[in-house]
Amino acid sequence: MNIDPVKALDGKVERLKKELKSLETRIDHAQTDAAHDQLSQANQLKDTARKLTRTDDRVTELAESVHRLERLLVALNRKVRAGETRKANFDDWPEIDEAQLAKILKGQEAYARRAFTPQEAKDTRKAIAEYDRLALQAIDAAEALTHLPPTAEALWRKNYKQWRSISDRKRPEAPDDDTHAKDTVAKSAGNEAIAHTRQLIRARIEDAVARDLLFPAWFENMLGPAAPPGKADDWLYTATDVVLYRLLHDVTSPADALGPAPLEEGHRKTLHDRLTGECADYRKP
């Protein structure tokens, strides 16, 4: 036993240093082991992610393969049925004459035209009267320009400004009561014609479905081989519009139901876009 307190303290310090060094070594080893474990886990996660990615890619490939097989089966089914099944005729419609189609088109044009409300018509006529009044003043000002002396610069500028104030404007379009009345008649006739025409088209499609007739290629390409489960009524509604679109716009392609998309904005383009979207949903596997 060391009775010297200083030496005893030094000895204790040395022991503590050794213990501290031993502890530091253990901590270093623990950190190294933890780093190795973390790296191992990270590698495992990366490996799992790669496996999942490969699995997702494989599932996508399988889904595409199944879809291709379904399309091939549909095509094969068509070839088999074509030899032994009666075909539906959705191209010839003797019961729908040109006059009926013309009424529908005129009705659509009437709906597309902007109609004035009574108040709008009143305001427009008032604006036209004001325009005409200013136009007469501008004409007088323009004529006065030819008689002004060269020194009357202020008057010249005033008259010229008055002329330009009206020459840069456009006269409002007058509401046409006769056109409004004709449009009302056209809308009514168009509504009656389209209701009757759609009824005829839908009846023939329903008959083809009931008798399991072979649809035309353009029809099946657009709407699929049959109505999706639970959507028969919606499918029939869209199918009727597809046939009607072909009749109205003289689409005769044996493969393309609607033909090229219209470039100009309007009722036809809106209908083309709607039918394209709806039919794409019906064709989804």
C-alpha positions as YAML, in Angstrom:
chain: A
units: angstrom
residues:
- id: 1
  name: MET
  ca: [0.00, 0.00, 0.00]
- id: 2
  name: ASN
  ca: [1.37, 3.38, -1.04]
- id: 3
  name: ILE
  ca: [1.07, 5.87, 1.80]
- id: 4
  name: ASP
  ca: [2.20, 8.78, -0.38]
- id: 5
  name: PRO
  ca: [-1.05, 10.50, -1.41]
- id: 6
  name: VAL
  ca: [0.54, 12.07, -4.50]
- id: 7
  name: LYS
  ca: [1.85, 8.78, -5.76]
- id: 8
  name: ALA
  ca: [-1.44, 7.14, -4.95]
- id: 9
  name: LEU
  ca: [-3.25, 9.81, -6.98]
- id: 10
  name: ASP
  ca: [-0.81, 9.41, -9.87]
- id: 11
  name: GLY
  ca: [-1.38, 5.68, -9.84]
- id: 12
  name: LYS
  ca: [-5.11, 6.22, -9.91]
- id: 13
  name: VAL
  ca: [-4.77, 8.64, -12.83]
- id: 14
  name: GLU
  ca: [-2.73, 6.10, -14.76]
- id: 15
  name: ARG
  ca: [-5.34, 3.43, -14.16]
- id: 16
  name: LEU
  ca: [-8.07, 5.79, -15.32]
- id: 17
  name: LYS
  ca: [-6.08, 6.63, -18.44]
- id: 18
  name: LYS
  ca: [-5.72, 2.94, -19.24]
- id: 19
  name: GLU
  ca: [-9.43, 2.38, -18.67]
- id: 20
  name: LEU
  ca: [-10.26, 5.43, -20.83]
- id: 21
  name: LYS
  ca: [-8.01, 4.17, -23.61]
- id: 22
  name: SER
  ca: [-9.60, 0.76, -23.37]
- id: 23
  name: LEU
  ca: [-13.04, 2.38, -23.54]
- id: 24
  name: GLU
  ca: [-12.04, 4.45, -26.59]
- id: 25
  name: THR
  ca: [-10.81, 1.31, -28.29]
- id: 26
  name: ARG
  ca: [-14.08, -0.44, -27.59]
- id: 27
  name: ILE
  ca: [-16.02, 2.58, -28.88]
- id: 28
  name: ASP
  ca: [-13.93, 2.62, -32.06]
- id: 29
  name: HIS
  ca: [-14.61, -1.06, -32.57]
- id: 30
  name: ALA
  ca: [-18.32, -0.53, -31.93]
- id: 31
  name: GLN
  ca: [-18.45, 2.37, -34.43]
- id: 32
  name: THR
  ca: [-16.62, 0.29, -37.01]
- id: 33
  name: ASP
  ca: [-19.04, -2.58, -36.51]
- id: 34
  name: ALA
  ca: [-21.99, -0.19, -36.73]
- id: 35
  name: ALA
  ca: [-20.63, 1.31, -39.95]
- id: 36
  name: HIS
  ca: [-20.20, -2.15, -41.39]
- id: 37
  name: ASP
  ca: [-23.74, -3.06, -40.37]
- id: 38
  name: GLN
  ca: [-25.11, 0.18, -41.86]
- id: 39
  name: LEU
  ca: [-23.24, -0.40, -45.10]
- id: 40
  name: SER
  ca: [-24.51, -3.95, -45.22]
- id: 41
  name: GLN
  ca: [-28.09, -2.78, -44.66]
- id: 42
  name: ALA
  ca: [-27.71, -0.09, -47.34]
- id: 43
  name: ASN
  ca: [-26.43, -2.67, -49.79]
- id: 44
  name: GLN
  ca: [-29.31, -4.96, -48.91]
- id: 45
  name: LEU
  ca: [-31.79, -2.11, -49.49]
- id: 46
  name: LYS
  ca: [-30.22, -1.31, -52.86]
- id: 47
  name: ASP
  ca: [-30.31, -4.95, -53.82]
- id: 48
  name: THR
  ca: [-33.96, -5.19, -52.78]
- id: 49
  name: ALA
  ca: [-34.78, -2.03, -54.75]
- id: 50
  name: ARG
  ca: [-33.09, -3.46, -57.84]
- id: 51
  name: LYS
  ca: [-35.05, -6.67, -57.45]
- id: 52
  name: LEU
  ca: [-38.31, -4.72, -57.09]
- id: 53
  name: THR
  ca: [-37.49, -2.67, -60.18]
- id: 54
  name: ARG
  ca: [-36.81, -5.82, -62.16]
- id: 55
  name: THR
  ca: [-40.06, -7.29, -60.84]
- id: 56
  name: ASP
  ca: [-42.02, -4.17, -61.86]
- id: 57
  name: ASP
  ca: [-40.46, -4.27, -65.31]
- id: 58
  name: ARG
  ca: [-41.34, -7.92, -65.61]
- id: 59
  name: VAL
  ca: [-44.93, -7.28, -64.54]
- id: 60
  name: THR
  ca: [-45.19, -4.50, -67.14]
- id: 61
  name: GLU
  ca: [-43.80, -6.80, -69.82]
- id: 62
  name: LEU
  ca: [-46.23, -9.53, -68.84]
- id: 63
  name: ALA
  ca: [-49.16, -7.09, -68.89]
- id: 64
  name: GLU
  ca: [-48.17, -5.91, -72.36]
- id: 65
  name: SER
  ca: [-47.82, -9.51, -73.51]
- id: 66
  name: VAL
  ca: [-51.26, -10.34, -72.15]
- id: 67
  name: HIS
  ca: [-52.72, -7.31, -73.91]
- id: 68
  name: ARG
  ca: [-51.07, -8.33, -77.19]
- id: 69
  name: LEU
  ca: [-52.43, -11.84, -76.78]
- id: 70
  name: GLU
  ca: [-55.90, -10.45, -76.15]
- id: 71
  name: ARG
  ca: [-55.70, -8.39, -79.34]
- id: 72
  name: LEU
  ca: [-54.48, -11.43, -81.27]
- id: 73
  name: LEU
  ca: [-57.34, -13.50, -79.87]
- id: 74
  name: VAL
  ca: [-59.80, -10.81, -80.91]
- id: 75
  name: ALA
  ca: [-58.33, -10.76, -84.41]
- id: 76
  name: LEU
  ca: [-58.38, -14.56, -84.58]
- id: 77
  name: ASN
  ca: [-61.93, -14.61, -83.33]
- id: 78
  name: ARG
  ca: [-62.92, -12.14, -86.05]
- id: 79
  name: LYS
  ca: [-61.37, -14.34, -88.73]
- id: 80
  name: VAL
  ca: [-63.14, -17.42, -87.43]
- id: 81
  name: ARG
  ca: [-66.46, -15.67, -87.07]
- id: 82
  name: ALA
  ca: [-66.13, -13.92, -90.43]
- id: 83
  name: GLY
  ca: [-66.41, -17.25, -92.16]
- id: 84
  name: GLU
  ca: [-69.44, -18.48, -90.29]
- id: 85
  name: THR
  ca: [-71.24, -15.45, -88.82]
- id: 86
  name: ARG
  ca: [-73.45, -12.83, -90.39]
- id: 87
  name: LYS
  ca: [-72.05, -9.33, -90.37]
- id: 88
  name: ALA
  ca: [-73.68, -6.23, -88.93]
- id: 89
  name: ASN
  ca: [-74.15, -3.41, -91.42]
- id: 90
  name: PHE
  ca: [-73.57, -0.02, -89.86]
- id: 91
  name: ASP
  ca: [-72.58, 1.72, -93.10]
- id: 92
  name: ASP
  ca: [-75.77, 1.68, -95.18]
- id: 93
  name: TRP
  ca: [-78.76, 3.57, -93.84]
- id: 94
  name: PRO
  ca: [-81.51, 3.94, -96.44]
- id: 95
  name: GLU
  ca: [-83.97, 4.85, -93.69]
- id: 96
  name: ILE
  ca: [-81.90, 7.95, -92.85]
- id: 97
  name: ASP
  ca: [-82.02, 10.34, -95.79]
- id: 98
  name: GLU
  ca: [-79.89, 13.38, -96.56]
- id: 99
  name: ALA
  ca: [-82.68, 15.72, -95.52]
- id: 100
  name: GLN
  ca: [-82.60, 14.33, -91.97]
- id: 101
  name: LEU
  ca: [-78.84, 14.74, -91.75]
- id: 102
  name: ALA
  ca: [-79.08, 18.26, -93.15]
- id: 103
  name: LYS
  ca: [-81.57, 19.20, -90.42]
- id: 104
  name: ILE
  ca: [-79.17, 17.92, -87.76]
- id: 105
  name: LEU
  ca: [-76.24, 19.87, -89.21]
- id: 106
  name: LYS
  ca: [-78.30, 23.07, -89.50]
- id: 107
  name: GLY
  ca: [-79.43, 22.66, -85.92]
- id: 108
  name: GLN
  ca: [-75.82, 22.28, -84.78]
- id: 109
  name: GLU
  ca: [-74.86, 25.41, -86.73]
- id: 110
  name: ALA
  ca: [-77.73, 27.31, -85.13]
- id: 111
  name: TYR
  ca: [-76.60, 26.29, -81.65]
- id: 112
  name: ALA
  ca: [-73.05, 27.34, -82.50]
- id: 113
  name: ARG
  ca: [-74.17, 30.82, -83.53]
- id: 114
  name: ARG
  ca: [-74.20, 33.40, -80.80]
- id: 115
  name: ALA
  ca: [-77.74, 34.46, -79.92]
- id: 116
  name: PHE
  ca: [-78.51, 37.90, -78.53]
- id: 117
  name: THR
  ca: [-80.65, 38.21, -75.43]
- id: 118
  name: PRO
  ca: [-83.30, 40.95, -75.61]
- id: 119
  name: GLN
  ca: [-81.16, 43.23, -73.42]
- id: 120
  name: GLU
  ca: [-78.03, 42.50, -75.46]
- id: 121
  name: ALA
  ca: [-79.93, 43.29, -78.65]
- id: 122
  name: LYS
  ca: [-81.11, 46.59, -77.17]
- id: 123
  name: ASP
  ca: [-77.61, 47.54, -76.00]
- id: 124
  name: THR
  ca: [-76.12, 46.58, -79.36]
- id: 125
  name: ARG
  ca: [-78.59, 48.71, -81.30]
- id: 126
  name: LYS
  ca: [-77.80, 51.61, -79.00]
- id: 127
  name: ALA
  ca: [-74.07, 51.11, -79.62]
- id: 128
  name: ILE
  ca: [-74.68, 51.00, -83.38]
- id: 129
  name: ALA
  ca: [-76.62, 54.28, -83.25]
- id: 130
  name: GLU
  ca: [-73.77, 55.91, -81.33]
- id: 131
  name: TYR
  ca: [-71.24, 54.55, -83.80]
- id: 132
  name: ASP
  ca: [-73.23, 55.92, -86.74]
- id: 133
  name: ARG
  ca: [-73.50, 59.34, -85.07]
- id: 134
  name: LEU
  ca: [-69.76, 59.50, -84.49]
- id: 135
  name: ALA
  ca: [-69.13, 58.23, -88.01]
- id: 136
  name: LEU
  ca: [-71.14, 61.11, -89.51]
- id: 137
  name: GLN
  ca: [-69.20, 63.59, -87.41]
- id: 138
  name: ALA
  ca: [-65.94, 61.99, -88.51]
- id: 139
  name: ILE
  ca: [-66.95, 62.22, -92.16]
- id: 140
  name: ASP
  ca: [-67.77, 65.90, -91.73]
- id: 141
  name: ALA
  ca: [-64.41, 66.40, -90.02]
- id: 142
  name: ALA
  ca: [-62.61, 64.62, -92.85]
- id: 143
  name: GLU
  ca: [-64.34, 66.78, -95.45]
- id: 144
  name: ALA
  ca: [-63.45, 69.89, -93.46]
- id: 145
  name: LEU
  ca: [-59.79, 68.94, -93.63]
- id: 146
  name: THR
  ca: [-59.79, 69.69, -97.35]
- id: 147
  name: HIS
  ca: [-60.97, 73.25, -96.75]
- id: 148
  name: LEU
  ca: [-58.78, 74.25, -93.82]
- id: 149
  name: PRO
  ca: [-55.96, 76.72, -94.52]
- id: 150
  name: PRO
  ca: [-52.41, 75.47, -93.95]
- id: 151
  name: THR
  ca: [-52.06, 77.75, -90.95]
- id: 152
  name: ALA
  ca: [-55.01, 76.21, -89.05]
- id: 153
  name: GLU
  ca: [-52.89, 73.53, -87.47]
- id: 154
  name: ALA
  ca: [-54.99, 73.23, -84.31]
- id: 155
  name: LEU
  ca: [-58.21, 72.69, -86.28]
- id: 156
  name: TRP
  ca: [-56.45, 70.30, -88.62]
- id: 157
  name: ARG
  ca: [-55.23, 68.19, -85.70]
- id: 158
  name: LYS
  ca: [-58.68, 68.25, -84.06]
- id: 159
  name: ASN
  ca: [-60.51, 67.14, -87.21]
- id: 160
  name: TYR
  ca: [-57.92, 64.51, -88.02]
- id: 161
  name: LYS
  ca: [-58.14, 63.09, -84.48]
- id: 162
  name: GLN
  ca: [-61.93, 62.99, -84.78]
- id: 163
  name: TRP
  ca: [-61.66, 61.08, -88.04]
- id: 164
  name: ARG
  ca: [-59.15, 58.57, -86.66]
- id: 165
  name: SER
  ca: [-61.27, 57.98, -83.55]
- id: 166
  name: ILE
  ca: [-63.95, 56.34, -85.68]
- id: 167
  name: SER
  ca: [-61.89, 54.92, -88.53]
- id: 168
  name: ASP
  ca: [-60.01, 52.65, -86.11]
- id: 169
  name: ARG
  ca: [-63.22, 51.24, -84.65]
- id: 170
  name: LYS
  ca: [-65.47, 48.51, -85.99]
- id: 171
  name: ARG
  ca: [-69.21, 48.89, -86.31]
- id: 172
  name: PRO
  ca: [-71.00, 46.44, -83.97]
- id: 173
  name: GLU
  ca: [-72.78, 43.57, -85.67]
- id: 174
  name: ALA
  ca: [-76.49, 44.19, -85.71]
- id: 175
  name: PRO
  ca: [-78.72, 41.57, -84.09]
- id: 176
  name: ASP
  ca: [-80.74, 39.87, -86.79]
- id: 177
  name: ASP
  ca: [-84.24, 39.10, -85.61]
- id: 178
  name: ASP
  ca: [-84.88, 37.10, -88.75]
- id: 179
  name: THR
  ca: [-81.76, 34.97, -88.19]
- id: 180
  name: HIS
  ca: [-82.72, 34.44, -84.56]
- id: 181
  name: ALA
  ca: [-86.15, 33.22, -85.60]
- id: 182
  name: LYS
  ca: [-84.65, 30.93, -88.24]
- id: 183
  name: ASP
  ca: [-82.16, 29.54, -85.72]
- id: 184
  name: THR
  ca: [-84.97, 28.76, -83.31]
- id: 185
  name: VAL
  ca: [-86.75, 26.78, -86.02]
- id: 186
  name: ALA
  ca: [-83.50, 25.06, -87.05]
- id: 187
  name: LYS
  ca: [-82.73, 24.05, -83.47]
- id: 188
  name: SER
  ca: [-86.17, 22.55, -83.01]
- id: 189
  name: ALA
  ca: [-86.03, 20.66, -86.31]
- id: 190
  name: GLY
  ca: [-82.49, 19.50, -85.57]
- id: 191
  name: ASN
  ca: [-83.46, 18.17, -82.15]
- id: 192
  name: GLU
  ca: [-86.33, 16.19, -83.63]
- id: 193
  name: ALA
  ca: [-84.15, 14.84, -86.44]
- id: 194
  name: ILE
  ca: [-81.30, 13.78, -84.18]
- id: 195
  name: ALA
  ca: [-83.66, 12.06, -81.72]
- id: 196
  name: HIS
  ca: [-85.27, 10.07, -84.54]
- id: 197
  name: THR
  ca: [-81.92, 9.25, -86.18]
- id: 198
  name: ARG
  ca: [-80.30, 8.14, -82.93]
- id: 199
  name: GLN
  ca: [-83.28, 5.90, -82.24]
- id: 200
  name: LEU
  ca: [-82.85, 4.14, -85.59]
- id: 201
  name: ILE
  ca: [-79.10, 3.72, -85.14]
- id: 202
  name: ARG
  ca: [-79.34, 2.44, -81.58]
- id: 203
  name: ALA
  ca: [-82.04, -0.06, -82.52]
- id: 204
  name: ARG
  ca: [-79.82, -1.57, -85.22]
- id: 205
  name: ILE
  ca: [-76.82, -1.78, -82.89]
- id: 206
  name: GLU
  ca: [-78.93, -3.44, -80.18]
- id: 207
  name: ASP
  ca: [-80.23, -5.92, -82.75]
- id: 208
  name: ALA
  ca: [-76.67, -6.74, -83.85]
- id: 209
  name: VAL
  ca: [-75.65, -7.33, -80.24]
- id: 210
  name: ALA
  ca: [-78.68, -9.51, -79.55]
- id: 211
  name: ARG
  ca: [-78.04, -11.63, -82.66]
- id: 212
  name: ASP
  ca: [-74.27, -11.76, -82.01]
- id: 213
  name: LEU
  ca: [-73.48, -10.35, -85.45]
- id: 214
  name: LEU
  ca: [-69.92, -9.55, -86.46]
- id: 215
  name: PHE
  ca: [-69.26, -5.81, -86.09]
- id: 216
  name: PRO
  ca: [-67.50, -3.87, -88.86]
- id: 217
  name: ALA
  ca: [-63.75, -3.53, -88.34]
- id: 218
  name: TRP
  ca: [-63.94, 0.25, -87.80]
- id: 219
  name: PHE
  ca: [-66.64, -0.25, -85.16]
- id: 220
  name: GLU
  ca: [-64.71, -2.91, -83.25]
- id: 221
  name: ASN
  ca: [-61.43, -0.99, -83.54]
- id: 222
  name: MET
  ca: [-63.13, 1.99, -81.92]
- id: 223
  name: LEU
  ca: [-65.43, 0.44, -79.34]
- id: 224
  name: GLY
  ca: [-63.98, -3.00, -78.73]
- id: 225
  name: PRO
  ca: [-65.65, -6.36, -79.38]
- id: 226
  name: ALA
  ca: [-68.38, -5.84, -76.79]
- id: 227
  name: ALA
  ca: [-69.67, -3.54, -74.08]
- id: 228
  name: PRO
  ca: [-67.63, -3.58, -70.86]
- id: 229
  name: PRO
  ca: [-69.39, -5.23, -67.90]
- id: 230
  name: GLY
  ca: [-71.81, -2.86, -66.22]
- id: 231
  name: LYS
  ca: [-71.50, -0.20, -68.93]
- id: 232
  name: ALA
  ca: [-73.80, -1.51, -71.64]
- id: 233
  name: ASP
  ca: [-76.05, 1.55, -71.76]
- id: 234
  name: ASP
  ca: [-73.15, 4.01, -71.84]
- id: 235
  name: TRP
  ca: [-71.43, 1.90, -74.49]
- id: 236
  name: LEU
  ca: [-74.57, 1.86, -76.65]
- id: 237
  name: TYR
  ca: [-74.95, 5.63, -76.30]
- id: 238
  name: THR
  ca: [-71.37, 6.23, -77.44]
- id: 239
  name: ALA
  ca: [-71.64, 3.66, -80.22]
- id: 240
  name: THR
  ca: [-74.74, 5.43, -81.53]
- id: 241
  name: ASP
  ca: [-72.88, 8.74, -81.58]
- id: 242
  name: VAL
  ca: [-69.94, 7.16, -83.41]
- id: 243
  name: VAL
  ca: [-72.20, 5.88, -86.18]
- id: 244
  name: LEU
  ca: [-74.04, 9.20, -86.34]
- id: 245
  name: TYR
  ca: [-70.72, 11.07, -86.59]
- id: 246
  name: ARG
  ca: [-69.75, 8.96, -89.60]
- id: 247
  name: LEU
  ca: [-73.06, 9.70, -91.29]
- id: 248
  name: LEU
  ca: [-72.98, 13.44, -90.60]
- id: 249
  name: HIS
  ca: [-69.41, 13.94, -91.74]
- id: 250
  name: ASP
  ca: [-69.27, 11.35, -94.51]
- id: 251
  name: VAL
  ca: [-66.56, 9.19, -92.92]
- id: 252
  name: THR
  ca: [-66.19, 6.01, -94.98]
- id: 253
  name: SER
  ca: [-62.89, 4.52, -93.77]
- id: 254
  name: PRO
  ca: [-63.20, 0.75, -93.24]
- id: 255
  name: ALA
  ca: [-60.74, 0.87, -90.34]
- id: 256
  name: ASP
  ca: [-60.89, 4.36, -88.80]
- id: 257
  name: ALA
  ca: [-64.27, 5.07, -87.22]
- id: 258
  name: LEU
  ca: [-63.99, 8.85, -86.95]
- id: 259
  name: GLY
  ca: [-61.35, 9.78, -89.49]
- id: 260
  name: PRO
  ca: [-58.78, 12.53, -88.88]
- id: 261
  name: ALA
  ca: [-59.41, 14.92, -86.01]
- id: 262
  name: PRO
  ca: [-60.84, 18.28, -87.18]
- id: 263
  name: LEU
  ca: [-58.40, 21.17, -86.97]
- id: 264
  name: GLU
  ca: [-60.93, 23.94, -86.41]
- id: 265
  name: GLU
  ca: [-62.60, 24.47, -83.06]
- id: 266
  name: GLY
  ca: [-66.31, 23.80, -83.02]
- id: 267
  name: HIS
  ca: [-69.00, 21.21, -82.42]
- id: 268
  name: ARG
  ca: [-67.41, 18.59, -84.67]
- id: 269
  name: LYS
  ca: [-64.00, 18.78, -82.98]
- id: 270
  name: THR
  ca: [-65.60, 18.70, -79.53]
- id: 271
  name: LEU
  ca: [-67.60, 15.60, -80.46]
- id: 272
  name: HIS
  ca: [-64.57, 13.93, -82.06]
- id: 273
  name: ASP
  ca: [-62.50, 14.49, -78.92]
- id: 274
  name: ARG
  ca: [-65.28, 13.23, -76.63]
- id: 275
  name: LEU
  ca: [-65.87, 10.06, -78.62]
- id: 276
  name: THR
  ca: [-62.15, 9.35, -78.87]
- id: 277
  name: GLY
  ca: [-61.77, 9.60, -75.09]
- id: 278
  name: GLU
  ca: [-64.85, 7.56, -74.25]
- id: 279
  name: CYS
  ca: [-63.98, 4.78, -76.68]
- id: 280
  name: ALA
  ca: [-60.42, 4.59, -75.35]
- id: 281
  name: ASP
  ca: [-61.90, 3.81, -71.93]
- id: 282
  name: TYR
  ca: [-64.12, 1.08, -73.37]
- id: 283
  name: ARG
  ca: [-61.12, -0.59, -75.03]
- id: 284
  name: LYS
  ca: [-59.09, -0.82, -71.84]
- id: 285
  name: PRO
  ca: [-58.39, -4.43, -70.82]
...
